[in-house]
Amino acid sequence: MPIKHAHLLLPALLFFSYSIHAEPDRELNVKIDAPSLLKSILGNNATQPLYVYLPPSYHTSNKRYPVVYYLHGYNGQVTEARHLSATNLDEKIAAGEADEMIVVGVNGRNQFGGASMQIHQ
């Protein structure tokens, strides 16, 4: 006897199989409060983006990891840290060429496109 809705079965099985075996998030794009920017003469947003890469064993280990803070260059973006970490670092760790670490991409961008130091009073 044929199943009437067989075309719905495969997508449902794939979804449940993925959700059961899905790895916890290892790449996070978060926003943090930056109250020191509230009175910025450049009008920078007081909420700033961060990119966070967590190593493969992060959710299954109690180890402590070194942290690398990545500040992009002029006219860059916080997500540039992803190219350094998720794209390449997983492969280097798996090959034993790099130790596991946490990578945090911080925002250095303003409305002029670049990171500039400001004195706040």
PDB file of C-alpha atoms in Angstrom:
ATOM      1  CA  MET A   1       0.000   0.000   0.000  1.00  0.00           C
ATOM      2  CA  PRO A   2       1.616   3.320  -1.062  1.00  0.00           C
ATOM      3  CA  ILE A   3       2.062   6.102   1.482  1.00  0.00           C
ATOM      4  CA  LYS A   4      -0.033   9.131   0.473  1.00  0.00           C
ATOM      5  CA  HIS A   5       2.382  11.730   1.796  1.00  0.00           C
ATOM      6  CA  ALA A   6       5.709  10.023   1.143  1.00  0.00           C
ATOM      7  CA  HIS A   7       7.085  13.252  -0.332  1.00  0.00           C
ATOM      8  CA  LEU A   8       6.838  14.791   3.147  1.00  0.00           C
ATOM      9  CA  LEU A   9       8.627  11.918   4.873  1.00  0.00           C
ATOM     10  CA  LEU A  10      12.170  12.522   3.611  1.00  0.00           C
ATOM     11  CA  PRO A  11      12.349  16.240   4.530  1.00  0.00           C
ATOM     12  CA  ALA A  12      10.944  15.446   7.981  1.00  0.00           C
ATOM     13  CA  LEU A  13      13.490  12.670   8.545  1.00  0.00           C
ATOM     14  CA  LEU A  14      16.348  14.912   7.413  1.00  0.00           C
ATOM     15  CA  PHE A  15      15.213  17.691   9.727  1.00  0.00           C
ATOM     16  CA  PHE A  16      14.939  15.431  12.790  1.00  0.00           C
ATOM     17  CA  SER A  17      18.211  13.694  12.016  1.00  0.00           C
ATOM     18  CA  TYR A  18      19.988  17.054  11.724  1.00  0.00           C
ATOM     19  CA  SER A  19      18.477  18.437  14.912  1.00  0.00           C
ATOM     20  CA  ILE A  20      19.464  15.352  16.906  1.00  0.00           C
ATOM     21  CA  HIS A  21      23.076  15.376  15.717  1.00  0.00           C
ATOM     22  CA  ALA A  22      23.592  19.109  15.318  1.00  0.00           C
ATOM     23  CA  GLU A  23      26.685  20.453  16.988  1.00  0.00           C
ATOM     24  CA  PRO A  24      26.172  23.285  19.491  1.00  0.00           C
ATOM     25  CA  ASP A  25      26.972  26.732  18.137  1.00  0.00           C
ATOM     26  CA  ARG A  26      30.690  27.331  17.808  1.00  0.00           C
ATOM     27  CA  GLU A  27      30.416  30.611  15.961  1.00  0.00           C
ATOM     28  CA  LEU A  28      28.559  33.420  17.622  1.00  0.00           C
ATOM     29  CA  ASN A  29      27.688  36.883  16.381  1.00  0.00           C
ATOM     30  CA  VAL A  30      26.707  38.842  19.451  1.00  0.00           C
ATOM     31  CA  LYS A  31      26.107  42.446  20.455  1.00  0.00           C
ATOM     32  CA  ILE A  32      27.562  43.938  23.632  1.00  0.00           C
ATOM     33  CA  ASP A  33      26.926  47.170  25.478  1.00  0.00           C
ATOM     34  CA  ALA A  34      29.728  49.718  25.100  1.00  0.00           C
ATOM     35  CA  PRO A  35      28.682  52.512  27.490  1.00  0.00           C
ATOM     36  CA  SER A  36      31.966  54.380  26.984  1.00  0.00           C
ATOM     37  CA  LEU A  37      30.705  55.220  23.474  1.00  0.00           C
ATOM     38  CA  LEU A  38      27.519  56.924  24.706  1.00  0.00           C
ATOM     39  CA  LYS A  39      29.170  60.362  24.526  1.00  0.00           C
ATOM     40  CA  SER A  40      31.310  59.641  21.485  1.00  0.00           C
ATOM     41  CA  ILE A  41      31.952  62.787  19.459  1.00  0.00           C
ATOM     42  CA  LEU A  42      31.740  60.598  16.342  1.00  0.00           C
ATOM     43  CA  GLY A  43      28.313  59.277  17.303  1.00  0.00           C
ATOM     44  CA  ASN A  44      29.388  55.639  17.509  1.00  0.00           C
ATOM     45  CA  ASN A  45      26.701  53.182  18.508  1.00  0.00           C
ATOM     46  CA  ALA A  46      26.798  52.203  22.189  1.00  0.00           C
ATOM     47  CA  THR A  47      25.981  48.620  21.175  1.00  0.00           C
ATOM     48  CA  GLN A  48      28.860  46.942  19.360  1.00  0.00           C
ATOM     49  CA  PRO A  49      29.120  43.630  17.463  1.00  0.00           C
ATOM     50  CA  LEU A  50      31.495  40.814  18.384  1.00  0.00           C
ATOM     51  CA  TYR A  51      32.310  37.620  16.538  1.00  0.00           C
ATOM     52  CA  VAL A  52      33.253  34.652  18.745  1.00  0.00           C
ATOM     53  CA  TYR A  53      34.760  31.373  17.516  1.00  0.00           C
ATOM     54  CA  LEU A  54      34.790  28.441  19.935  1.00  0.00           C
ATOM     55  CA  PRO A  55      37.148  25.479  19.373  1.00  0.00           C
ATOM     56  CA  PRO A  56      35.830  21.999  18.485  1.00  0.00           C
ATOM     57  CA  SER A  57      36.047  20.588  22.030  1.00  0.00           C
ATOM     58  CA  TYR A  58      34.610  23.674  23.765  1.00  0.00           C
ATOM     59  CA  HIS A  59      31.164  22.216  24.537  1.00  0.00           C
ATOM     60  CA  THR A  60      32.518  18.825  25.646  1.00  0.00           C
ATOM     61  CA  SER A  61      35.539  19.816  27.715  1.00  0.00           C
ATOM     62  CA  ASN A  62      36.347  21.656  30.923  1.00  0.00           C
ATOM     63  CA  LYS A  63      39.673  22.871  29.503  1.00  0.00           C
ATOM     64  CA  ARG A  64      40.776  26.472  29.641  1.00  0.00           C
ATOM     65  CA  TYR A  65      41.563  27.981  26.255  1.00  0.00           C
ATOM     66  CA  PRO A  66      43.771  30.872  25.241  1.00  0.00           C
ATOM     67  CA  VAL A  67      41.895  33.792  23.687  1.00  0.00           C
ATOM     68  CA  VAL A  68      42.997  35.720  20.602  1.00  0.00           C
ATOM     69  CA  TYR A  69      41.415  39.146  20.119  1.00  0.00           C
ATOM     70  CA  TYR A  70      41.322  40.085  16.455  1.00  0.00           C
ATOM     71  CA  LEU A  71      41.034  43.757  15.524  1.00  0.00           C
ATOM     72  CA  HIS A  72      40.529  44.262  11.793  1.00  0.00           C
ATOM     73  CA  GLY A  73      42.365  46.904   9.809  1.00  0.00           C
ATOM     74  CA  TYR A  74      41.082  50.135   8.327  1.00  0.00           C
ATOM     75  CA  ASN A  75      37.710  49.811   6.600  1.00  0.00           C
ATOM     76  CA  GLY A  76      37.364  46.238   7.878  1.00  0.00           C
ATOM     77  CA  GLN A  77      34.563  44.471   9.686  1.00  0.00           C
ATOM     78  CA  VAL A  78      34.215  42.382  12.813  1.00  0.00           C
ATOM     79  CA  THR A  79      33.338  39.319  10.731  1.00  0.00           C
ATOM     80  CA  GLU A  80      36.858  39.220   9.239  1.00  0.00           C
ATOM     81  CA  ALA A  81      37.833  37.125  12.265  1.00  0.00           C
ATOM     82  CA  ARG A  82      35.667  34.361  10.809  1.00  0.00           C
ATOM     83  CA  HIS A  83      38.040  33.951   7.867  1.00  0.00           C
ATOM     84  CA  LEU A  84      40.911  33.478  10.290  1.00  0.00           C
ATOM     85  CA  SER A  85      39.121  31.092  12.590  1.00  0.00           C
ATOM     86  CA  ALA A  86      36.245  29.018  11.284  1.00  0.00           C
ATOM     87  CA  THR A  87      37.548  28.702   7.754  1.00  0.00           C
ATOM     88  CA  ASN A  88      41.165  27.840   8.538  1.00  0.00           C
ATOM     89  CA  LEU A  89      41.588  27.151  12.219  1.00  0.00           C
ATOM     90  CA  ASP A  90      39.396  24.028  12.349  1.00  0.00           C
ATOM     91  CA  GLU A  91      41.570  22.453   9.633  1.00  0.00           C
ATOM     92  CA  LYS A  92      44.817  23.428  11.406  1.00  0.00           C
ATOM     93  CA  ILE A  93      43.560  22.054  14.737  1.00  0.00           C
ATOM     94  CA  ALA A  94      42.447  18.775  13.129  1.00  0.00           C
ATOM     95  CA  ALA A  95      45.863  18.419  11.464  1.00  0.00           C
ATOM     96  CA  GLY A  96      47.655  19.086  14.776  1.00  0.00           C
ATOM     97  CA  GLU A  97      49.185  22.282  13.364  1.00  0.00           C
ATOM     98  CA  ALA A  98      47.465  24.623  15.841  1.00  0.00           C
ATOM     99  CA  ASP A  99      46.235  24.450  19.419  1.00  0.00           C
ATOM    100  CA  GLU A 100      42.589  24.984  20.223  1.00  0.00           C
ATOM    101  CA  MET A 101      41.751  28.579  21.103  1.00  0.00           C
ATOM    102  CA  ILE A 102      38.915  31.042  21.323  1.00  0.00           C
ATOM    103  CA  VAL A 103      38.940  33.852  18.748  1.00  0.00           C
ATOM    104  CA  VAL A 104      37.089  37.099  19.406  1.00  0.00           C
ATOM    105  CA  GLY A 105      36.647  39.582  16.570  1.00  0.00           C
ATOM    106  CA  VAL A 106      36.133  43.074  17.958  1.00  0.00           C
ATOM    107  CA  ASN A 107      34.731  46.072  16.122  1.00  0.00           C
ATOM    108  CA  GLY A 108      37.063  48.928  15.278  1.00  0.00           C
ATOM    109  CA  ARG A 109      34.875  50.527  12.641  1.00  0.00           C
ATOM    110  CA  ASN A 110      33.325  53.971  12.780  1.00  0.00           C
ATOM    111  CA  GLN A 111      31.470  56.136  10.263  1.00  0.00           C
ATOM    112  CA  PHE A 112      34.791  57.049   8.626  1.00  0.00           C
ATOM    113  CA  GLY A 113      35.444  53.373   7.931  1.00  0.00           C
ATOM    114  CA  GLY A 114      38.349  52.893  10.272  1.00  0.00           C
ATOM    115  CA  ALA A 115      39.474  52.481  13.795  1.00  0.00           C
ATOM    116  CA  SER A 116      40.503  55.714  15.417  1.00  0.00           C
ATOM    117  CA  MET A 117      41.379  56.532  18.989  1.00  0.00           C
ATOM    118  CA  GLN A 118      39.190  59.062  20.733  1.00  0.00           C
ATOM    119  CA  ILE A 119      39.534  60.763  24.078  1.00  0.00           C
ATOM    120  CA  HIS A 120      36.281  60.900  26.054  1.00  0.00           C
ATOM    121  CA  GLN A 121      35.824  63.319  28.915  1.00  0.00           C
TER     122      GLN A 121
END
